[in-house]
Coordinates of C-alpha atoms in Angstrom, one line a residue:
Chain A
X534 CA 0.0 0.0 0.0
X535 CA 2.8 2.7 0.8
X536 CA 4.9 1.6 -2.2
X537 CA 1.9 2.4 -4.5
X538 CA 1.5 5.4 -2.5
X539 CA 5.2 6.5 -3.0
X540 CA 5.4 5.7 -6.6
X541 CA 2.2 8.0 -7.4
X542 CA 3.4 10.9 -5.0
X543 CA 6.8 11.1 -6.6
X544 CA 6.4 12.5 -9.6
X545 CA 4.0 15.4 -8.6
X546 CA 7.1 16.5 -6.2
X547 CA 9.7 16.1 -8.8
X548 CA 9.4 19.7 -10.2
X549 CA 9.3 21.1 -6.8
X550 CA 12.6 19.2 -6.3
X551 CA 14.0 21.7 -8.3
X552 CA 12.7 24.4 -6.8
X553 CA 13.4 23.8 -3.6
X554 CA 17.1 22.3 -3.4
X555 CA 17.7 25.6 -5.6
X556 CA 15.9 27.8 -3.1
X557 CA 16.8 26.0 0.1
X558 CA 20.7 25.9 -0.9
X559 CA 20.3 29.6 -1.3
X560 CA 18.8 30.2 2.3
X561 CA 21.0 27.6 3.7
X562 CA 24.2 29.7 1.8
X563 CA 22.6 33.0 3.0
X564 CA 22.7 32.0 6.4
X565 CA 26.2 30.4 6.5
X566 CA 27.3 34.1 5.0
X567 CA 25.7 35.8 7.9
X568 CA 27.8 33.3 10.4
X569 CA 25.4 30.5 11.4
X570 CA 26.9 27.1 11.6
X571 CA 24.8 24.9 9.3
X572 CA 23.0 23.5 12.3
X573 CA 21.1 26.7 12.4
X574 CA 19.2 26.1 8.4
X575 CA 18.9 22.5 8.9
X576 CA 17.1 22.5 12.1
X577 CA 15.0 25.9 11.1
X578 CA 14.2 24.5 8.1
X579 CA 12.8 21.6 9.3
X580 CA 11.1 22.6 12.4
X581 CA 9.5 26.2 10.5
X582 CA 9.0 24.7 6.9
X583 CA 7.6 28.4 5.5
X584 CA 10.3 29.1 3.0
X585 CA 9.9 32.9 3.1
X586 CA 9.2 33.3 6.9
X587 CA 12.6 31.4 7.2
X588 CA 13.8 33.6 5.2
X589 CA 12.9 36.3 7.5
X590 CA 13.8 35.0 10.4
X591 CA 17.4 35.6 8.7
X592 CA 17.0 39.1 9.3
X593 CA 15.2 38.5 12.7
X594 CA 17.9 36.7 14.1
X595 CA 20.6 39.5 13.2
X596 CA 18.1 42.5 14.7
X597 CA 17.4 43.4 18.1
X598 CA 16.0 40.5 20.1
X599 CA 12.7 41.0 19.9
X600 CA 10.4 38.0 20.6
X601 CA 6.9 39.6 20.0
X602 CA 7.6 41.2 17.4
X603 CA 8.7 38.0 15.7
X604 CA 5.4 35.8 16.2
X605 CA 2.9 38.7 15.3
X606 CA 5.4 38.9 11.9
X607 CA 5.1 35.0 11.6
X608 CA 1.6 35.2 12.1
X609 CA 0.7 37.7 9.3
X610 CA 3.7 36.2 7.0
X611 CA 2.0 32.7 7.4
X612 CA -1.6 33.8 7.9
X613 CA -2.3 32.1 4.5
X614 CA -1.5 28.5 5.7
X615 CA -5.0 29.6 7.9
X616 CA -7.0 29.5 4.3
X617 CA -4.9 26.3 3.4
X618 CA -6.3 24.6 6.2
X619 CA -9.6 25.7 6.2
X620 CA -9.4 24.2 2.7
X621 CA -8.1 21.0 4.0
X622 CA -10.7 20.4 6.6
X623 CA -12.4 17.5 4.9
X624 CA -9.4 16.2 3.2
X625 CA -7.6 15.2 5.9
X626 CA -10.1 13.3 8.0
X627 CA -9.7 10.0 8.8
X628 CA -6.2 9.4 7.7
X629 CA -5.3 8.5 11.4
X630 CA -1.9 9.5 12.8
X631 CA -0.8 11.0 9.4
X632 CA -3.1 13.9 9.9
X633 CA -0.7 15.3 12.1
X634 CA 2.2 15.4 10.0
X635 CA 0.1 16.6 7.1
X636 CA -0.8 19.8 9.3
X637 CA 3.0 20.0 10.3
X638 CA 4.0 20.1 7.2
X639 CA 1.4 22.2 5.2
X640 CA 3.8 24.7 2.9
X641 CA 2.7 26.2 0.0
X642 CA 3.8 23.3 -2.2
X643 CA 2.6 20.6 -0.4
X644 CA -1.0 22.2 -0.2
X645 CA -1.1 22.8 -4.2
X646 CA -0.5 19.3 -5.2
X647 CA -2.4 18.1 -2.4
X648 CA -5.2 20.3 -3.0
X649 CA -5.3 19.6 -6.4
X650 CA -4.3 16.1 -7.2
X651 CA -6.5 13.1 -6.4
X652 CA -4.2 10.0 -6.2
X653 CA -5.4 7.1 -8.9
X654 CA -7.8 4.6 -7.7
X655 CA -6.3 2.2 -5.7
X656 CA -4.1 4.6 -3.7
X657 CA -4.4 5.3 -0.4
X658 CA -5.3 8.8 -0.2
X659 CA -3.7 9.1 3.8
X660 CA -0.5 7.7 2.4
X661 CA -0.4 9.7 -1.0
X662 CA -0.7 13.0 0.6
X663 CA 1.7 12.0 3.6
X664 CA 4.4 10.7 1.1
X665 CA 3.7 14.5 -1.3
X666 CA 4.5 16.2 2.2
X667 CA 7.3 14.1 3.4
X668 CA 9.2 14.2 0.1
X669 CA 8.7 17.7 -0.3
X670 CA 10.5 18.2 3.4
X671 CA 13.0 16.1 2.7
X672 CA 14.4 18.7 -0.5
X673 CA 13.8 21.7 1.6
X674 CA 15.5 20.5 4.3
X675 CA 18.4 18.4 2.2
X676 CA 18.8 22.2 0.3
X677 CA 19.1 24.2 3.4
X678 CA 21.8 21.8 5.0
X679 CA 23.3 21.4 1.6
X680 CA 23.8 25.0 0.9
X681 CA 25.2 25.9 4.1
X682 CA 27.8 23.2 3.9
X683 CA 28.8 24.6 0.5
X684 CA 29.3 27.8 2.5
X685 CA 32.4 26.4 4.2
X686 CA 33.9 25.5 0.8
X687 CA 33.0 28.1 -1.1
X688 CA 34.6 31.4 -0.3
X689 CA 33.5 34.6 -2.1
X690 CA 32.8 38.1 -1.5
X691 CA 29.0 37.3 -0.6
X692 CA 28.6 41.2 -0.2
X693 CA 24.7 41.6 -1.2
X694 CA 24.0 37.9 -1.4
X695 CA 20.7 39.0 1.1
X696 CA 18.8 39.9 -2.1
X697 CA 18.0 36.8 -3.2
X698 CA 15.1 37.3 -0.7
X699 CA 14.0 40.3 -2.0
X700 CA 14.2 38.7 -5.3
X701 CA 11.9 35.9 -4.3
X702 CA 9.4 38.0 -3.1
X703 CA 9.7 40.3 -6.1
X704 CA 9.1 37.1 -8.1
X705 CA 6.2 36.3 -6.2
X706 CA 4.6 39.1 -6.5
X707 CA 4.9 39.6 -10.0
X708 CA 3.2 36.0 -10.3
X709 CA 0.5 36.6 -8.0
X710 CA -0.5 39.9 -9.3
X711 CA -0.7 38.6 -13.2
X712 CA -2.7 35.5 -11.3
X713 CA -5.9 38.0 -10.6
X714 CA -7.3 41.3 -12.8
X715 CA -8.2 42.6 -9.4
X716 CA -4.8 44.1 -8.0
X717 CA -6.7 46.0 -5.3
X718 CA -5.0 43.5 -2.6
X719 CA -1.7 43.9 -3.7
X720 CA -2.1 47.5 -3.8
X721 CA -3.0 47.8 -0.2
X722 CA -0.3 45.6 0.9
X723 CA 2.0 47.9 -0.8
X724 CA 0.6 50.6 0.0
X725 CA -0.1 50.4 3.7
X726 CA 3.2 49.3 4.3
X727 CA 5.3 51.9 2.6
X728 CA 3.1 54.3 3.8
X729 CA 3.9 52.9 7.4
X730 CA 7.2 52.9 6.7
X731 CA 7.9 56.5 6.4
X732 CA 5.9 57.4 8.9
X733 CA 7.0 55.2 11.8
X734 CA 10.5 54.2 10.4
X735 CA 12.2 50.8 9.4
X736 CA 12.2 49.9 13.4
X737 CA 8.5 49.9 14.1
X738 CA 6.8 49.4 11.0
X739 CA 5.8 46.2 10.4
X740 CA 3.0 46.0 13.6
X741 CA 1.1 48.7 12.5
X742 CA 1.4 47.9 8.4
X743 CA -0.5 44.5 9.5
X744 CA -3.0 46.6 11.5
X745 CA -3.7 48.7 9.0
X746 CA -4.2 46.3 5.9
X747 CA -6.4 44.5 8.2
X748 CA -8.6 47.5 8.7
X749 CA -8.3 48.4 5.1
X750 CA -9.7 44.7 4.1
X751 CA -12.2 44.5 6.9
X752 CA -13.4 48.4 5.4
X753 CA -13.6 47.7 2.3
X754 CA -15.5 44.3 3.1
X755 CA -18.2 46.1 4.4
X756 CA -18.5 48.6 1.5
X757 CA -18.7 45.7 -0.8
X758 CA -21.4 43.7 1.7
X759 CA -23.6 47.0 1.1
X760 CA -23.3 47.0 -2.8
X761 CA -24.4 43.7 -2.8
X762 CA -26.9 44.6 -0.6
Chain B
X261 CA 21.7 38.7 19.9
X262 CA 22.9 35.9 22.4
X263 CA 22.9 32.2 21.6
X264 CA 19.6 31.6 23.9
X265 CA 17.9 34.9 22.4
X266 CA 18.3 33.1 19.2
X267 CA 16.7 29.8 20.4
X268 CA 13.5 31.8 21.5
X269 CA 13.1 33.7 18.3
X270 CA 13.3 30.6 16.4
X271 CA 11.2 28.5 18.6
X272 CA 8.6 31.8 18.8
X273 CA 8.8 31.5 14.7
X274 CA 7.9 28.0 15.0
X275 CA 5.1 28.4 17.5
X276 CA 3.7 31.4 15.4
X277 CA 3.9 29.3 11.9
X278 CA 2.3 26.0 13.7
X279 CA 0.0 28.2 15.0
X280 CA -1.3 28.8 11.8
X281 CA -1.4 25.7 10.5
X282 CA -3.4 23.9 13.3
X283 CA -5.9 26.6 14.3
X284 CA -8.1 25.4 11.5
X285 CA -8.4 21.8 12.6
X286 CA -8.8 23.0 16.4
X287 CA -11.0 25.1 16.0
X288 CA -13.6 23.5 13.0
X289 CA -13.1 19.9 14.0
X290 CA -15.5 18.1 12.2
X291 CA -18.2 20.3 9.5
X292 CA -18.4 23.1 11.6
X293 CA -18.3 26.5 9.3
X294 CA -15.8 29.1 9.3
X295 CA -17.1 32.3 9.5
X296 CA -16.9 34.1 6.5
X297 CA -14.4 37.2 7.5
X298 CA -12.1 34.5 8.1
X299 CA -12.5 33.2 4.5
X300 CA -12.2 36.3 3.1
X301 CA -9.1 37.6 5.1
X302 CA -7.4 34.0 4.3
X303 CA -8.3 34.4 0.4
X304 CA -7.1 38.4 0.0
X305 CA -4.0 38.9 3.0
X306 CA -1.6 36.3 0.8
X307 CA -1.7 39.2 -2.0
X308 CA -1.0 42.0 0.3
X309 CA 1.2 40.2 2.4
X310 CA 3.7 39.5 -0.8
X311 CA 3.7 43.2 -1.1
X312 CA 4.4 44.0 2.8
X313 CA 7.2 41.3 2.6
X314 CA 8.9 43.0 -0.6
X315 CA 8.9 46.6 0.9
X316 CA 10.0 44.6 4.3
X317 CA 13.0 43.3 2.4
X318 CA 13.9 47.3 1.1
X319 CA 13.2 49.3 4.6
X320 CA 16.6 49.8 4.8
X321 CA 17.5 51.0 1.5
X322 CA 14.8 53.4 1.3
X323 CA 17.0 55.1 3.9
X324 CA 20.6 54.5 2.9
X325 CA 23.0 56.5 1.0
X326 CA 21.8 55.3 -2.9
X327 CA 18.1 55.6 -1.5
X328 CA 17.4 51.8 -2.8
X329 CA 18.8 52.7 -6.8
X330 CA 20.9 49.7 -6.6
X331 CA 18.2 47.4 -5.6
X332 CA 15.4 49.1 -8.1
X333 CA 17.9 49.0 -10.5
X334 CA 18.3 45.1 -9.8
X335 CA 14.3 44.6 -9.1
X336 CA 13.5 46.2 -12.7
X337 CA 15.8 43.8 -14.5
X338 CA 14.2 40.9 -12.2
X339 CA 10.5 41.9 -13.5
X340 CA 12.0 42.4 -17.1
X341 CA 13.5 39.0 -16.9
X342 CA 10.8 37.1 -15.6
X343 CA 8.2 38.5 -17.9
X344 CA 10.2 37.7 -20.9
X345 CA 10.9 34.2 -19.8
X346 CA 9.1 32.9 -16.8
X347 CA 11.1 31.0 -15.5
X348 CA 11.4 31.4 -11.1
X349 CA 14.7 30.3 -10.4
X350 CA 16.6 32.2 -13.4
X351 CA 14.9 35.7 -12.2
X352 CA 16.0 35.2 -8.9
X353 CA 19.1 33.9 -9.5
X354 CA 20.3 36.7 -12.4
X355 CA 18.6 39.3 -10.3
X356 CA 20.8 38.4 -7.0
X357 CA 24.1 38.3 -9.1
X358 CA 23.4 41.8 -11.1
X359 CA 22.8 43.4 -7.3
X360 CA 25.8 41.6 -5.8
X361 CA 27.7 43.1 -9.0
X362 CA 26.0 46.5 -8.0
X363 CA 26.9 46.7 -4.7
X364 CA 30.5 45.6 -5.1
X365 CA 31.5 47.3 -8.2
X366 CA 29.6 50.1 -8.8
X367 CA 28.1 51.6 -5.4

């Protein structure tokens, strides 16, 4: 049953293979620049699993200790994984045990193919899923490790290497706004944060840029309920 | 930051990313509904949170001596690139190398 399982996960994660040995090799290189030992990427990427909030925490761990700060950041960074698992309610009932690791391991990737792919008949659904998750771990985490171990080798002048994060978010963006016609979430996002930015500076931003898109989203809700209306 | 200030950051990361993972399944065990602000804020916050993440990434530029140029130099060749070939891992890749070119050489 798990072998048939296995042999129908695998080749949904194989792209993501890519992907993620590329992007976790990065992160796990990033951190090594910044100092870590490579004990730091391979446990964080494990135990987090959010690619970009583990990016962030890069930049967390360098700044001023600042423990609240850092779970209302996770909280908005990740908030999405919320929708995922609403989503997934009915999916993962009664897979027994498995459920658990399935929630663990909910990143974006995992959730697509999950989400999206029925395994064939005669695949165990519990199984299929687990093995999608478990594989797609096993490159993020094999990445991360990898990449920061190349960081002992490999000696450069990594001056600036800390914008392949910006990049992946650029990237992101760009494919998420060209994914809907109405930009008007994007917009706020953007906005409200610059616009926080300047006004409170680059310490204290970030609280009050969540606050704020909240309140423009729950605002605009309401204006939207009442056109319907 | 000290080696156990470290620790609780990451564990608070983890706590704050599980957190969001298993509130669903706590708190809409079996059928129960979700309210619906919830399902709206979870489809529309991913969009605007990409956006908060990439100005995030440039607070510190915006202030610095070049006032970001290097990095909107780089992020216009990233958009340029990945428009004209789509492809993920090339944009970010080419776009990291032509900052860390930037930076080094030129500013």
């Amino acid at each position: 049953m798990k072998t048939k399982a296995f042999k129908a996960a695998l080749p949904h994660t194989l792209p993501i293979c890519i992907g993620f040995l590329f992007l976790g090799m990065s992160y796990g290189f990033l951190m090594r620049s910044k100092g870590f030992s490579f004990v730091y990427p391979m446990l964080m990427s494990f135990f987090i699993f959010a690619g970009s909030m583990e990016f962030v925490t890069v930049n967390l761990l360098l700044s001023a200790f600042n423990p609240l700060y850092a779970f209302f950041l996770t909280l908005m960074v990740n908030a999405r994984h919320l929708f995922y698992g609403l989503s997934m309610l009915e999916r993962y009932q009664n897979v027994g045990w498995k459920k658990l690791y399935l929630i663990f391991g909910m990143c974006d990737e995992s959730f697509t193919i999950n989400y999206t792919v029925l395994p064939p008949l005669g695949v165990d659904r519990g199984w299929f899923m687990f093995f999608v998750t478990m594989l797609n771990q096993i490159y993020w985490v094999s990445g991360a490790t990898l990449g920061a171990l190349l960081g002992y080798v490999i000696h450069f002048d990594t001056t600036g290497i800390e914008f392949v994060m910006t990049a992946l978010f650029v990237v992101m963006f760009i494919e998420q706004w060209e994914k809907t016609e109405h930009h008007r979430s994007a917009l706020i996002g953007v906005g409200c944060t610059l616009l926080c930015l300047l006004l409170f500076g680059s310490e204290k931003f970030i609280l009050p840029a969540m606050a704020l898109i909240i309140l423009c989203f729950t605002l605009d809700r309401k204006k939207t309920d009442k056109e319907e209306k | 930051m000290t080696t156990a200030q470290s620790m609780i950051t990451i564990a608070v990361v983890v706590l704050g990313t599980m957190l969001t993972r298993f509130l669903p399944f706590l708190i809409f065990p079996e059928g129960k509904t979700p309210p619906r602000y919830i399902t709206y804020l979870g489809t529309v916050l991913p969009y605007a949170v990409i956006g908060l993440l990439v100005v995030y990434c440039l607070k510190d530029a915006v202030f610095s001596s070049f006032h970001g140029l290097p990095e909107l130099l780089a992020i216009v060749c990233i958009v340029v690139l990945h428009k004209w070939k789509r492809n993920t891992l090339l944009s970010i890749g080419v776009g990291t190398v032509i900052y860390m070119v930037l930076v080094q050489f030129i500013f």
